[in-house]
Short mmCIF file of C-alpha atoms and ligand atoms in Angstrom, two decimals:
data_model
loop_
_atom_site.label_atom_id
_atom_site.label_comp_id
_atom_site.label_asym_id
_atom_site.label_seq_id
_atom_site.Cartn_x
_atom_site.Cartn_y
_atom_site.Cartn_z
CA MET A 79 -153.73 125.80 101.86
CA GLY A 80 -151.14 124.23 99.56
CA GLN A 81 -152.10 120.60 100.09
CA LEU A 82 -155.77 121.18 99.27
CA GLU A 83 -154.86 122.90 96.01
CA THR A 84 -152.52 120.07 95.14
CA ALA A 85 -155.21 117.51 95.90
CA VAL A 86 -157.70 119.36 93.70
CA LYS A 87 -155.18 119.68 90.87
CA ASN A 88 -154.41 115.96 90.92
CA ARG A 89 -157.97 114.84 91.69
CA ASP A 90 -158.21 112.65 88.60
CA ARG A 91 -155.34 110.53 89.85
CA GLY A 92 -156.96 109.80 93.22
CA VAL A 93 -157.35 111.69 96.48
CA HIS A 94 -156.30 110.72 100.02
CA HIS A 95 -159.27 109.03 101.68
CA ALA A 96 -159.47 110.92 104.98
CA TRP A 97 -159.02 114.57 105.94
CA LEU A 98 -159.32 116.46 109.18
CA PHE A 99 -160.14 120.16 109.28
CA THR A 100 -159.36 121.72 112.63
CA GLY A 101 -160.19 125.16 113.96
CA PRO A 102 -162.35 126.71 116.65
CA PRO A 103 -166.11 126.95 116.08
CA GLY A 104 -166.76 129.87 113.75
CA SER A 105 -163.43 129.56 111.97
CA GLY A 106 -165.20 128.19 108.90
CA ARG A 107 -163.85 124.63 109.05
CA SER A 108 -167.04 122.97 107.79
CA ASN A 109 -167.42 125.59 105.05
CA LEU A 110 -163.92 124.72 103.95
CA ALA A 111 -164.69 120.98 103.93
CA VAL A 112 -167.75 121.61 101.76
CA ALA A 113 -165.76 123.86 99.41
CA PHE A 114 -163.07 121.18 99.12
CA ALA A 115 -165.75 118.57 98.34
CA GLY A 116 -167.15 120.85 95.63
CA ALA A 117 -163.73 121.42 94.11
CA LEU A 118 -163.06 117.68 93.94
CA LEU A 119 -166.35 117.02 92.15
CA CYS A 120 -166.27 119.99 89.75
CA SER A 121 -164.67 119.44 86.35
CA ASP A 122 -163.09 122.88 86.69
CA GLY A 123 -161.80 122.29 90.20
CA GLY A 124 -164.46 124.39 91.92
CA CYS A 125 -165.84 126.98 89.49
CA GLY A 126 -168.70 127.76 91.87
CA THR A 127 -171.28 128.00 89.09
CA CYS A 128 -171.67 124.58 87.44
CA LYS A 129 -174.37 122.11 88.42
CA ASN A 130 -172.01 120.04 90.59
CA CYS A 131 -170.77 123.08 92.48
CA ARG A 132 -174.26 124.38 93.06
CA MET A 133 -175.55 121.03 94.27
CA VAL A 134 -172.67 120.73 96.71
CA THR A 135 -173.18 124.19 98.19
CA THR A 136 -176.93 123.74 98.50
CA GLY A 137 -176.50 120.33 100.12
CA THR A 138 -178.27 118.42 97.35
CA HIS A 139 -175.38 116.62 95.67
CA PRO A 140 -176.13 112.87 95.69
CA ASP A 141 -172.48 111.97 96.30
CA VAL A 142 -171.93 114.29 99.25
CA THR A 143 -173.38 113.52 102.67
CA VAL A 144 -172.94 115.93 105.54
CA LEU A 145 -173.52 114.75 109.08
CA SER A 146 -174.15 117.71 111.33
CA THR A 147 -175.68 117.42 114.74
CA GLU A 148 -177.83 119.57 116.95
CA ARG A 149 -177.17 117.21 119.80
CA VAL A 150 -174.52 117.07 122.45
CA GLN A 151 -173.34 113.85 120.86
CA ILE A 152 -173.45 112.15 117.49
CA SER A 153 -175.19 108.81 117.95
CA ILE A 154 -173.60 105.52 117.03
CA ASP A 155 -176.51 104.80 114.66
CA GLU A 156 -175.90 107.99 112.73
CA VAL A 157 -172.29 106.98 112.18
CA ARG A 158 -173.25 103.41 111.28
CA GLU A 159 -175.63 104.74 108.66
CA LEU A 160 -172.92 106.97 107.27
CA VAL A 161 -170.45 104.10 107.11
CA THR A 162 -173.01 101.97 105.26
CA ASN A 163 -173.46 104.92 102.95
CA SER A 164 -169.74 105.07 102.29
CA TYR A 165 -169.84 101.62 100.72
CA LEU A 166 -172.45 102.63 98.15
CA GLY A 167 -169.98 104.24 95.78
CA SER A 168 -170.61 107.44 93.89
CA SER A 169 -173.50 108.03 91.53
CA VAL A 170 -172.73 111.04 89.33
CA GLY A 171 -169.10 111.92 90.02
CA LYS A 172 -165.91 110.06 90.67
CA TYR A 173 -165.95 110.36 94.46
CA ARG A 174 -168.32 109.68 97.29
CA ILE A 175 -167.70 112.24 100.03
CA LEU A 176 -168.78 112.04 103.67
CA ILE A 177 -168.41 115.05 105.92
CA ILE A 178 -168.74 114.90 109.71
CA GLU A 179 -169.13 118.43 111.03
CA ASP A 180 -168.55 117.91 114.73
CA ALA A 181 -166.31 114.85 114.79
CA ASP A 182 -165.35 115.71 118.37
CA ARG A 183 -168.89 114.88 119.47
CA MET A 184 -168.42 111.12 119.20
CA THR A 185 -167.88 108.70 122.06
CA ASP A 186 -164.93 106.32 121.73
CA ARG A 187 -167.33 103.54 120.83
CA THR A 188 -168.82 105.58 118.01
CA SER A 189 -165.35 106.65 116.86
CA ASN A 190 -164.38 103.00 116.56
CA VAL A 191 -167.23 102.39 114.13
CA LEU A 192 -165.81 105.17 112.00
CA LEU A 193 -162.28 103.86 112.43
CA LYS A 194 -163.21 100.56 110.76
CA ALA A 195 -164.32 102.48 107.68
CA LEU A 196 -161.10 104.52 107.67
CA GLU A 197 -158.99 101.39 107.99
CA GLU A 198 -160.53 99.66 105.00
CA PRO A 199 -161.70 102.52 102.82
CA PRO A 200 -163.88 101.64 99.84
CA ILE A 201 -162.35 102.91 96.62
CA ASN A 202 -162.99 106.58 95.79
CA THR A 203 -164.60 107.31 99.13
CA ILE A 204 -163.36 110.42 100.91
CA TRP A 205 -164.02 111.23 104.55
CA MET A 206 -163.77 114.81 105.81
CA LEU A 207 -163.87 115.33 109.56
CA CYS A 208 -164.14 118.69 111.30
CA ALA A 209 -163.16 119.29 114.92
CA PRO A 210 -161.78 122.06 117.15
CA SER A 211 -158.40 120.35 117.42
CA GLU A 212 -156.60 117.10 116.66
CA ALA A 213 -156.65 116.24 120.34
CA ASP A 214 -160.43 115.87 120.13
CA LEU A 215 -160.08 112.67 118.11
CA LEU A 216 -158.79 109.22 119.00
CA PRO A 217 -155.10 108.76 118.13
CA THR A 218 -156.02 105.83 115.89
CA ILE A 219 -158.22 108.16 113.81
CA ARG A 220 -155.69 110.97 113.89
CA SER A 221 -153.04 108.74 112.38
CA ARG A 222 -155.16 108.09 109.31
CA VAL A 223 -156.15 111.61 108.34
CA ARG A 224 -154.40 114.40 106.47
CA ARG A 225 -154.66 117.49 108.61
CA VAL A 226 -155.68 120.95 107.57
CA ALA A 227 -155.51 123.50 110.37
CA LEU A 228 -157.48 126.69 110.06
CA LYS A 229 -156.30 129.83 111.68
CA VAL A 230 -158.70 131.99 113.60
CA PRO A 231 -159.39 135.01 111.41
CA SER A 232 -158.18 138.32 112.81
CA VAL A 233 -160.64 140.67 114.48
CA GLU A 234 -160.05 143.12 111.63
CA ALA A 235 -160.82 140.48 108.99
CA VAL A 236 -164.08 139.51 110.71
CA ALA A 237 -165.09 143.17 111.04
CA GLN A 238 -164.36 143.74 107.38
CA LEU A 239 -166.41 140.69 106.40
CA LEU A 240 -169.40 141.98 108.40
CA VAL A 241 -169.14 145.38 106.74
CA GLU A 242 -168.81 144.03 103.21
CA ARG A 243 -171.08 141.01 103.36
CA ASN A 244 -173.74 142.08 105.84
CA GLY A 245 -173.68 145.85 105.54
CA ILE A 246 -172.91 146.33 109.24
CA GLU A 247 -171.78 149.81 110.21
CA PRO A 248 -167.92 149.77 110.55
CA LYS A 249 -167.71 150.96 114.17
CA LEU A 250 -170.23 148.36 115.35
CA ALA A 251 -168.55 145.68 113.22
CA ALA A 252 -165.20 146.36 114.89
CA GLN A 253 -166.76 146.21 118.35
CA VAL A 254 -168.69 142.95 117.87
CA ALA A 255 -165.80 141.25 116.06
CA ALA A 256 -163.63 141.95 119.11
CA GLU A 257 -166.35 140.90 121.56
CA ALA A 258 -167.04 137.67 119.68
CA GLN A 259 -163.29 137.00 119.61
CA SER A 260 -163.41 136.44 115.85
CA HIS A 261 -166.25 133.88 115.95
CA ILE A 262 -167.99 134.92 112.74
CA GLY A 263 -171.48 133.63 113.55
CA MET A 264 -171.44 135.11 117.03
CA ALA A 265 -170.17 138.45 115.77
CA LEU A 266 -173.01 138.63 113.29
CA ARG A 267 -175.54 137.80 115.98
CA LEU A 268 -174.20 140.51 118.27
CA ALA A 269 -174.27 142.96 115.38
CA THR A 270 -177.86 142.23 114.44
CA SER A 271 -179.50 141.57 117.82
CA THR A 272 -179.55 144.30 120.45
CA GLU A 273 -180.90 141.73 122.92
CA ALA A 274 -177.93 139.41 122.39
CA ARG A 275 -175.65 142.41 122.87
CA SER A 276 -177.31 143.54 126.06
CA ARG A 277 -177.33 139.99 127.47
CA ARG A 278 -173.57 139.85 126.97
CA ARG A 279 -173.12 143.23 128.63
CA GLU A 280 -175.27 142.24 131.61
CA THR A 281 -173.19 139.10 132.14
CA LEU A 282 -169.94 141.03 132.25
CA LEU A 283 -171.31 143.88 134.37
CA SER A 284 -172.50 141.45 137.01
CA ALA A 285 -169.04 139.86 137.08
CA LEU A 286 -167.43 143.27 137.54
CA ASN A 287 -169.74 144.00 140.45
CA LEU A 288 -169.21 140.76 142.36
CA ARG A 289 -168.58 141.51 146.03
CA GLY A 290 -170.00 139.35 148.80
CA VAL A 291 -171.13 135.73 148.61
CA SER A 292 -174.76 136.73 148.20
CA SER A 293 -173.98 138.86 145.16
CA ALA A 294 -172.11 135.85 143.76
CA MET A 295 -175.18 133.63 144.19
CA PHE A 296 -177.27 136.30 142.55
CA ALA A 297 -174.86 136.61 139.62
CA ALA A 298 -174.77 132.83 139.08
CA ASP A 299 -178.54 132.76 138.97
CA GLN A 300 -178.57 135.65 136.55
CA TRP A 301 -176.01 133.97 134.25
CA LEU A 302 -178.09 130.82 134.11
CA SER A 303 -181.19 132.75 133.18
CA ILE A 304 -179.28 134.78 130.58
CA ALA A 305 -178.02 131.52 129.04
CA LYS A 306 -181.60 130.22 128.98
CA LYS A 307 -182.88 133.36 127.30
CA ASP A 308 -180.09 133.22 124.78
CA ALA A 309 -180.79 129.56 124.03
CA ASP A 310 -184.53 130.23 123.75
CA ALA A 311 -183.97 133.09 121.36
CA LEU A 312 -182.17 130.67 119.09
CA THR A 313 -184.53 127.71 119.36
CA VAL A 314 -188.11 128.86 119.99
CA LEU A 315 -188.62 130.34 116.55
CA ARG A 316 -187.12 127.31 114.86
CA ASP A 317 -189.16 124.89 116.96
CA SER A 318 -192.44 126.48 115.96
CA GLU A 319 -191.45 126.70 112.31
CA GLU A 320 -190.66 122.99 112.30
CA ARG A 321 -193.98 122.17 113.91
CA THR A 322 -195.90 124.28 111.42
CA GLN A 323 -194.03 122.59 108.62
CA LEU A 324 -194.82 119.12 109.96
CA LEU A 325 -198.50 120.04 110.34
CA ALA A 326 -198.55 121.28 106.76
CA THR A 327 -196.89 118.09 105.48
CA MET A 328 -199.70 116.13 107.08
CA GLY A 329 -202.43 118.44 105.87
CA LEU A 330 -203.35 119.62 109.35
CA LYS A 331 -204.09 123.10 110.67
CA GLU A 332 -202.71 124.66 113.86
CA GLY A 333 -204.95 123.73 116.82
CA GLU A 334 -206.56 120.80 115.05
CA THR A 335 -206.55 117.46 116.92
CA ILE A 336 -203.74 115.26 115.70
CA PRO A 337 -205.02 111.82 114.63
CA PRO A 338 -203.54 109.01 116.79
CA ALA A 339 -201.72 107.49 113.81
CA LEU A 340 -199.71 110.68 113.30
CA ARG A 341 -198.93 111.39 116.94
CA SER A 342 -195.64 109.51 116.98
CA SER A 343 -194.18 111.87 114.36
CA PHE A 344 -194.95 114.84 116.57
CA LYS A 345 -193.53 113.07 119.55
CA GLN A 346 -190.33 112.42 117.65
CA LEU A 347 -190.09 116.05 116.64
CA GLU A 348 -190.63 117.18 120.23
CA GLU A 349 -187.92 114.85 121.46
CA ALA A 350 -185.45 116.05 118.85
CA GLN A 351 -186.28 119.64 119.83
CA LYS A 352 -185.75 118.84 123.49
CA ARG A 353 -182.33 117.41 122.74
CA ARG A 354 -181.49 120.50 120.74
CA ALA A 355 -182.61 122.72 123.62
CA THR A 356 -180.25 120.89 125.98
CA ARG A 357 -177.32 121.45 123.69
CA SER A 358 -178.41 125.00 123.06
CA LEU A 359 -178.45 125.79 126.78
CA ARG A 360 -175.05 124.24 127.19
CA ASP A 361 -173.72 126.28 124.27
CA GLY A 362 -175.26 129.38 125.87
CA LEU A 363 -173.51 128.67 129.17
CA ASP A 364 -170.26 128.11 127.35
CA ARG A 365 -170.62 131.45 125.56
CA ILE A 366 -171.05 133.16 128.92
CA LEU A 367 -167.90 131.52 130.23
CA VAL A 368 -165.98 132.47 127.08
CA ASP A 369 -167.17 136.05 127.58
CA LEU A 370 -166.01 135.93 131.20
CA LEU A 371 -162.62 134.65 130.05
CA SER A 372 -162.33 137.65 127.75
CA LEU A 373 -163.18 139.95 130.65
CA TYR A 374 -160.46 138.62 132.94
CA ARG A 375 -157.97 138.52 130.09
CA ASP A 376 -158.71 142.22 129.76
CA VAL A 377 -158.05 142.62 133.49
CA LEU A 378 -154.73 140.85 133.06
CA THR A 379 -153.88 142.97 130.02
CA ILE A 380 -154.19 146.07 132.17
CA GLN A 381 -152.30 144.53 135.09
CA LEU A 382 -149.45 143.56 132.78
CA SER A 383 -149.58 146.93 130.99
CA ALA A 384 -149.48 144.79 127.87
CA GLY A 385 -150.68 147.63 125.67
CA VAL A 386 -152.87 145.42 123.49
CA PRO A 387 -156.45 146.52 122.79
CA LEU A 388 -159.12 145.29 125.22
CA VAL A 389 -161.82 142.93 123.97
CA ASN A 390 -164.37 144.72 126.12
CA ASP A 391 -163.24 148.27 125.67
CA ASP A 392 -166.63 149.76 126.52
CA LEU A 393 -166.31 148.37 130.06
CA ARG A 394 -162.82 149.76 130.53
CA SER A 395 -163.43 151.68 133.75
CA GLY A 396 -164.95 148.67 135.54
CA ILE A 397 -162.13 146.46 134.27
CA GLN A 398 -159.59 149.01 135.49
CA ASP A 399 -161.15 148.92 138.99
CA VAL A 400 -160.88 145.13 139.17
CA ALA A 401 -157.31 145.30 137.87
CA ASP A 402 -156.37 147.86 140.54
CA GLY A 403 -158.05 145.88 143.31
CA SER A 404 -156.40 142.51 142.65
CA THR A 405 -153.07 140.95 141.77
CA GLN A 406 -151.94 139.24 138.57
CA ALA A 407 -151.78 135.93 140.41
CA GLN A 408 -155.40 136.34 141.48
CA THR A 409 -156.46 137.07 137.92
CA LEU A 410 -154.66 133.99 136.64
CA GLU A 411 -156.40 131.95 139.32
CA LYS A 412 -159.76 133.35 138.14
CA LEU A 413 -158.99 132.46 134.54
CA GLU A 414 -158.24 128.91 135.67
CA ARG A 415 -161.52 128.75 137.60
CA ILE A 416 -163.45 129.78 134.51
CA ALA A 417 -161.67 127.14 132.42
CA LEU A 418 -162.57 124.58 135.07
CA ALA A 419 -166.22 125.65 135.02
CA ARG A 420 -166.26 125.18 131.24
CA LYS A 421 -165.06 121.62 131.69
CA ARG A 422 -167.61 120.91 134.40
CA ILE A 423 -170.52 122.21 132.36
CA ASP A 424 -169.33 120.17 129.43
CA SER A 425 -169.38 117.02 131.52
CA ASN A 426 -172.87 117.68 132.81
CA VAL A 427 -172.17 118.71 136.37
CA GLN A 428 -175.16 120.68 137.62
CA ASN A 429 -175.13 124.04 135.90
CA LEU A 430 -176.22 126.32 138.71
CA LEU A 431 -173.86 124.76 141.25
CA THR A 432 -170.96 125.15 138.85
CA LEU A 433 -171.81 128.80 138.19
CA GLU A 434 -172.22 129.52 141.90
CA ALA A 435 -168.84 128.03 142.72
CA LEU A 436 -167.32 130.07 139.93
CA ALA A 437 -168.96 133.33 140.92
CA VAL A 438 -167.75 132.90 144.50
CA SER A 439 -164.18 132.49 143.27
CA LEU A 440 -164.41 135.53 140.99
CA ARG A 441 -165.34 137.93 143.79
CA ALA A 442 -163.18 140.94 144.43
CA SER A 443 -160.72 140.12 147.17
CA GLU A 444 -161.63 141.56 150.56
ZN1 LIG B 1092 -167.98 123.74 89.21
#
């Protein structure tokens, strides 16, 4: 992290105006961007306790704006607003800092709005973009940012974090850290929700038991419903909390008729929640596919006698059977099919059809 430390040390003499933090989801890239912002605004270079530091970490610092999205895509209006914001200058500190959490979720048109701001940066404005990889951004944007690449934390490091920070029992922590492939948020969810854990297990068991075409259709259907349940578990509670909160803001009670003048606010909330549900389902499907990737990587590990630990060690005997009953080439082909399904689901091809096609290609060879 040398260049960040250097930037913080020399912050009084100016800071480069655009940064890109890359790393897979769960690697802590947006946390790092926020910490960097705090360090640049703190007179001690990030003491963690002063007013500036506290405001930055709680998201209330007037000079730091974070754009995070629950949607599949960041809208062009959101970016326009942020760009307008960037010309306001800072109010309490030296810098005005704008953080875009999922900079990969912008269309080219939206990216070009941002590009204008990066080309002619207002003085003392700092942009911090976060994305899975550099390749997720337009080359014109890439050429203007300083890059900070985060490494995926090791399985051991994630397990240790769960033990120390969340009081998770060490054996369970090690298991979920491996299963979540070092995604910190996912590991914590698996550790604290038996339902999430059993949904993951069901997904993998049905893949291990794929035989004929009809069992493939059945599995695809099951995966879709597991993804829905997983998405619901994450959104339903939040949806109702938000509604209750909105009712309270307007002085209404649950079940009371909403006056016509206030209806549009509820409509807006419902629409935002619907958009979030769409993304949530897509994220759920992607998690399933990532889990399936880990399963067939385990199969390949056994076929190659690679001697590295399995991600899904508790399913070892089923994995062994699939490894014995197929060739390395077939497993590689399956891994490619899963990667293809991830791309298709990302580009909105019908979910069930994509899963069915995948399940058919994952069947044990006859
Ligand atoms: Zn401080």
